[in-house]
Amino acid sequence: MPWVQMNNFRCPVASCPSEARFDWVCVADGSPMFLNEFGVISCGNGWHSGNINTWGWNCGNTYHNCGFGRADFEAFSFGLSQAAQMLQQHGAWWFQQLVIHMGYQYGR
């Protein structure tokens, strides 16, 4: 199960106005965030993990008002399209599996 570090990735909360790309880190311990082909997010040390659809996101934009939002299917998919390094690092099969498992999580 290859993990990809979430670098250069836009905020996946649908109504967040930020267009910046971030190297995501775990708010609890400051370690980098990773994503696998099953749609599981995990901090670098493995202490915190969860599915994409239940993970709380906050890119620091004032829109979040110090809270955490859930990733919207379309917004996360758009973020993936912008994060080409994931496809380059692990190939089409990995990326296809991620999209399939996102569909399961979001009931699509």
Coordinates of N, CA and C in Angstrom, one line a residue:
M1 N 0.8 -1.2 0.0 CA 0.0 0.0 0.0 C 0.9 1.2 0.0
P2 N 1.2 1.8 -1.2 CA 2.0 3.0 -1.2 C 1.3 4.2 -0.7
W3 N 2.0 5.0 0.0 CA 1.5 6.3 0.6 C 2.2 7.4 -0.2
V4 N 1.4 8.5 -0.5 CA 1.9 9.6 -1.2 C 1.8 10.8 -0.3
Q5 N 2.9 11.6 -0.1 CA 2.8 12.8 0.7 C 1.9 13.8 0.0
M6 N 1.1 14.5 0.8 CA 0.2 15.4 0.2 C 0.8 16.8 0.1
N7 N 1.6 17.0 -0.9 CA 2.3 18.2 -1.3 C 1.6 18.9 -2.4
N8 N 1.7 20.2 -2.5 CA 1.2 20.9 -3.6 C -0.3 20.6 -3.9
F9 N -1.1 20.6 -2.8 CA -2.5 20.2 -2.9 C -3.4 21.3 -2.4
R10 N -4.4 21.6 -3.2 CA -5.4 22.6 -2.8 C -6.3 22.2 -1.7
C11 N -6.9 23.1 -1.1 CA -7.9 22.8 0.0 C -9.1 22.1 -0.6
P12 N -9.4 20.9 -0.1 CA -10.5 20.1 -0.6 C -11.9 20.5 -0.1
V13 N -12.0 21.5 0.7 CA -13.3 22.0 1.2 C -14.0 22.8 0.2
A14 N -15.2 22.4 -0.3 CA -15.8 23.0 -1.5 C -15.9 24.5 -1.5
S15 N -16.4 25.1 -0.4 CA -16.6 26.5 -0.4 C -15.4 27.4 0.0
C16 N -14.3 26.7 0.3 CA -13.1 27.5 0.7 C -12.6 28.3 -0.6
P17 N -12.4 29.6 -0.4 CA -12.0 30.4 -1.6 C -10.5 30.3 -1.9
S18 N -9.7 29.7 -1.1 CA -8.3 29.7 -1.3 C -8.0 28.9 -2.6
E19 N -7.1 29.4 -3.4 CA -6.6 28.7 -4.6 C -5.1 28.3 -4.4
A20 N -4.6 28.6 -3.2 CA -3.2 28.2 -2.9 C -3.1 26.7 -2.8
R21 N -1.9 26.3 -3.0 CA -1.5 24.9 -2.9 C -0.7 24.7 -1.6
F22 N -0.9 23.6 -0.9 CA -0.3 23.5 0.4 C 0.5 22.1 0.5
D23 N 1.5 22.1 1.3 CA 2.1 20.9 1.7 C 1.4 20.6 3.1
W24 N 0.5 19.6 3.1 CA -0.4 19.4 4.2 C 0.4 18.8 5.4
V25 N 0.1 19.3 6.6 CA 0.7 18.7 7.8 C -0.4 18.4 8.8
C26 N -0.1 17.5 9.7 CA -1.1 17.1 10.8 C -1.1 18.2 11.8
V27 N -2.2 18.8 12.2 CA -2.3 19.8 13.1 C -1.9 19.4 14.5
A28 N -2.1 18.1 14.8 CA -1.8 17.5 16.2 C -0.3 17.4 16.4
D29 N 0.4 17.0 15.4 CA 1.9 16.7 15.7 C 2.8 17.3 14.7
G30 N 2.3 18.0 13.7 CA 3.2 18.7 12.7 C 3.9 17.8 11.7
S31 N 3.5 16.6 11.7 CA 4.1 15.7 10.7 C 3.4 15.8 9.3
P32 N 4.1 15.4 8.2 CA 3.4 15.5 6.9 C 2.2 14.6 6.8
M33 N 1.3 14.9 5.9 CA 0.1 14.1 5.7 C 0.3 13.3 4.5
F34 N -0.2 12.0 4.5 CA -0.1 11.1 3.4 C -1.4 10.6 3.0
L35 N -1.5 10.1 1.7 CA -2.7 9.5 1.2 C -2.4 8.2 0.5
N36 N -3.2 7.2 0.7 CA -3.0 5.9 0.0 C -4.1 5.7 -1.1
E37 N -4.0 4.6 -1.8 CA -4.9 4.4 -2.9 C -6.3 3.9 -2.5
F38 N -6.5 3.7 -1.2 CA -7.8 3.3 -0.6 C -8.5 4.5 -0.1
G39 N -7.9 5.7 -0.3 CA -8.6 6.9 0.2 C -8.4 7.2 1.7
V40 N -7.4 6.7 2.2 CA -7.1 6.9 3.6 C -6.0 7.9 3.8
I41 N -6.3 8.9 4.7 CA -5.3 9.9 5.0 C -4.6 9.6 6.3
S42 N -3.3 9.8 6.4 CA -2.6 9.5 7.7 C -1.5 10.5 7.9
C43 N -1.3 10.8 9.2 CA -0.1 11.7 9.5 C 1.1 10.8 9.3
G44 N 2.2 11.5 9.2 CA 3.5 10.8 9.0 C 3.9 9.8 10.0
N45 N 3.5 9.9 11.2 CA 3.9 8.9 12.2 C 2.9 7.9 12.4
G46 N 1.7 8.0 11.7 CA 0.7 7.0 11.7 C -0.2 7.0 12.9
W47 N -0.1 8.0 13.7 CA -1.0 8.1 14.9 C -2.4 8.6 14.6
H48 N -2.6 9.3 13.5 CA -3.9 9.8 13.1 C -4.2 9.4 11.7
S49 N -5.3 8.8 11.5 CA -5.7 8.4 10.1 C -7.2 8.4 10.0
G50 N -7.7 8.4 8.8 CA -9.1 8.4 8.5 C -9.4 8.4 7.0
N51 N -10.6 8.2 6.7 CA -11.0 8.3 5.3 C -11.1 9.7 4.8
I52 N -10.9 9.9 3.5 CA -11.0 11.3 2.9 C -12.3 12.0 3.3
N53 N -13.4 11.2 3.2 CA -14.7 11.9 3.4 C -15.0 12.2 4.9
T54 N -14.2 11.7 5.8 CA -14.4 12.1 7.3 C -13.3 12.9 7.8
W55 N -12.3 13.1 7.1 CA -11.1 13.9 7.6 C -11.5 15.4 7.7
G56 N -11.0 16.1 8.7 CA -11.2 17.5 8.8 C -10.0 18.3 8.2
W57 N -10.4 19.3 7.4 CA -9.4 20.0 6.7 C -9.5 21.5 7.0
N58 N -8.3 22.2 7.1 CA -8.2 23.6 7.4 C -6.9 24.1 6.8
C59 N -7.0 24.9 5.7 CA -5.8 25.3 5.0 C -5.3 26.6 5.6
G60 N -6.0 27.2 6.6 CA -5.5 28.4 7.2 C -6.2 29.7 6.7
N61 N -7.0 29.5 5.6 CA -7.8 30.6 5.1 C -8.9 31.0 6.1
T62 N -9.2 32.3 6.2 CA -10.1 32.8 7.2 C -11.5 32.2 7.0
Y63 N -11.8 31.6 5.8 CA -13.1 31.0 5.6 C -13.3 29.9 6.7
H64 N -12.3 29.2 7.1 CA -12.5 28.1 8.0 C -12.8 28.6 9.4
N65 N -12.5 29.8 9.7 CA -12.8 30.4 11.0 C -12.3 29.5 12.2
C66 N -11.1 29.0 12.1 CA -10.4 28.1 13.1 C -11.1 26.8 13.2
G67 N -12.0 26.4 12.3 CA -12.6 25.1 12.3 C -12.1 24.2 11.2
F68 N -12.6 23.0 11.1 CA -12.2 22.0 10.1 C -13.4 21.7 9.3
G69 N -13.3 21.6 8.0 CA -14.4 21.3 7.1 C -14.1 19.9 6.5
R70 N -15.2 19.3 6.0 CA -15.1 18.0 5.3 C -14.8 18.2 3.9
A71 N -14.0 17.3 3.3 CA -13.7 17.4 1.8 C -15.0 17.0 1.0
D72 N -15.3 17.8 0.1 CA -16.3 17.6 -0.9 C -15.8 16.7 -2.0
F73 N -16.6 15.8 -2.5 CA -16.1 14.9 -3.6 C -15.5 15.6 -4.8
E74 N -16.2 16.6 -5.3 CA -15.8 17.3 -6.5 C -14.5 18.1 -6.1
A75 N -14.5 18.8 -5.0 CA -13.4 19.6 -4.6 C -12.1 18.8 -4.4
F76 N -12.3 17.6 -3.8 CA -11.1 16.7 -3.6 C -10.6 16.2 -5.0
S77 N -11.6 15.8 -5.8 CA -11.2 15.3 -7.1 C -10.5 16.4 -7.9
F78 N -10.9 17.7 -7.8 CA -10.2 18.7 -8.5 C -8.8 18.9 -7.9
G79 N -8.7 18.8 -6.6 CA -7.3 18.8 -6.0 C -6.4 17.7 -6.5
L80 N -7.0 16.6 -6.7 CA -6.2 15.4 -7.3 C -5.7 15.8 -8.7
S81 N -6.6 16.4 -9.5 CA -6.2 16.7 -10.8 C -5.1 17.7 -10.9
Q82 N -5.0 18.5 -9.8 CA -3.9 19.5 -9.8 C -2.6 18.9 -9.2
A83 N -2.7 17.7 -8.5 CA -1.6 17.1 -7.9 C -1.0 16.0 -8.8
A84 N -0.5 16.4 -9.9 CA 0.0 15.4 -10.9 C 1.1 14.5 -10.3
Q85 N 1.8 14.9 -9.3 CA 2.9 14.1 -8.8 C 2.4 12.8 -8.3
M86 N 1.1 12.7 -7.8 CA 0.6 11.4 -7.3 C 0.5 10.4 -8.5
L87 N 0.1 10.9 -9.6 CA 0.0 10.0 -10.8 C 1.4 9.6 -11.3
Q88 N 2.3 10.6 -11.3 CA 3.7 10.4 -11.7 C 4.4 9.4 -10.8
Q89 N 4.2 9.5 -9.5 CA 4.9 8.6 -8.6 C 4.4 7.2 -8.6
H90 N 3.1 7.0 -8.7 CA 2.6 5.6 -8.5 C 1.8 5.1 -9.7
G91 N 1.6 5.9 -10.7 CA 1.0 5.3 -11.9 C -0.5 5.3 -11.9
A92 N -1.0 4.9 -13.1 CA -2.5 5.0 -13.4 C -3.3 4.0 -12.5
W93 N -2.7 2.8 -12.2 CA -3.5 1.9 -11.4 C -3.7 2.4 -10.0
W94 N -2.7 3.0 -9.4 CA -2.8 3.6 -8.1 C -3.9 4.7 -8.1
F95 N -3.8 5.5 -9.1 CA -4.7 6.7 -9.2 C -6.2 6.1 -9.4
Q96 N -6.3 5.1 -10.3 CA -7.6 4.6 -10.5 C -8.2 4.0 -9.3
Q97 N -7.4 3.3 -8.5 CA -7.9 2.7 -7.2 C -8.4 3.8 -6.3
L98 N -7.6 4.9 -6.2 CA -8.0 6.0 -5.3 C -9.4 6.5 -5.7
V99 N -9.6 6.7 -7.0 CA -10.9 7.3 -7.5 C -12.0 6.3 -7.2
I100 N -11.8 5.0 -7.4 CA -12.8 4.0 -7.1 C -13.1 4.0 -5.6
H101 N -12.1 4.1 -4.7 CA -12.4 4.1 -3.3 C -13.0 5.4 -2.8
M102 N -12.7 6.5 -3.5 CA -13.4 7.7 -3.1 C -14.9 7.6 -3.5
G103 N -15.2 6.9 -4.6 CA -16.5 6.7 -5.0 C -17.3 5.9 -3.9
Y104 N -16.6 4.9 -3.3 CA -17.2 4.1 -2.3 C -17.5 5.0 -1.1
Q105 N -16.5 5.8 -0.7 CA -16.7 6.6 0.5 C -17.8 7.7 0.4
Y106 N -18.0 8.2 -0.8 CA -19.0 9.2 -1.1 C -20.3 8.6 -1.7
G107 N -20.4 7.3 -1.7 CA -21.6 6.7 -2.2 C -21.9 7.0 -3.7
R108 N -20.8 6.9 -4.5 CA -21.0 7.2 -5.9 C -20.6 6.0 -6.7

